[in-house]
Amino acid sequence: MHARTSEPPSLTFASFMTAQLGILAIIAGGGWMLYQSAIAHIDKSAETTIELVTARLGTKIDANSALITRNAELIERNGELIRTNGEHIAQLRERMAGVEARIGALETVVRFFHPPEEDQQSEP
């Protein structure tokens, strides 16, 4: 019968390395699973965030587009009022010129028929 001898060092080292390799494989697999889980979580969070931002921006864009449309209408109305007021101002200037001409003519008539008091007093 053979006497039992201790295992050679290379066999001990090989079994130790195999165990270590198995542990590393388990750790690597766990790391890969954590990585995949993190990526899935980030994707889900990004989709949720994009949906929220899109919904909020859509609401704000709709509200702003209504305000922009209203402002455009008001600007157009103000442009029409400015044009109309310009026409009225031109008419008033023409009328004022006519009134000034009439007033000038009346002053001439009044001076002719009623000379200033100084002129009347100087005559004997």
mmCIF file of C-alpha atoms in Angstrom, residues 57-67:
data_model
loop_
_atom_site.group_PDB
_atom_site.id
_atom_site.type_symbol
_atom_site.label_atom_id
_atom_site.label_comp_id
_atom_site.label_asym_id
_atom_site.label_seq_id
_atom_site.Cartn_x
_atom_site.Cartn_y
_atom_site.Cartn_z
ATOM 1 C CA LEU A 57 -42.624 72.688 -21.597
ATOM 2 C CA GLY A 58 -45.607 71.735 -23.736
ATOM 3 C CA THR A 59 -47.932 73.481 -21.296
ATOM 4 C CA LYS A 60 -45.711 76.557 -21.140
ATOM 5 C CA ILE A 61 -45.265 76.658 -24.904
ATOM 6 C CA ASP A 62 -49.033 76.472 -25.395
ATOM 7 C CA ALA A 63 -49.593 79.253 -22.865
ATOM 8 C CA ASN A 64 -46.842 81.387 -24.396
ATOM 9 C CA SER A 65 -48.105 80.821 -27.926
ATOM 10 C CA ALA A 66 -51.526 82.095 -26.857
ATOM 11 C CA LEU A 67 -49.902 85.166 -25.294
#
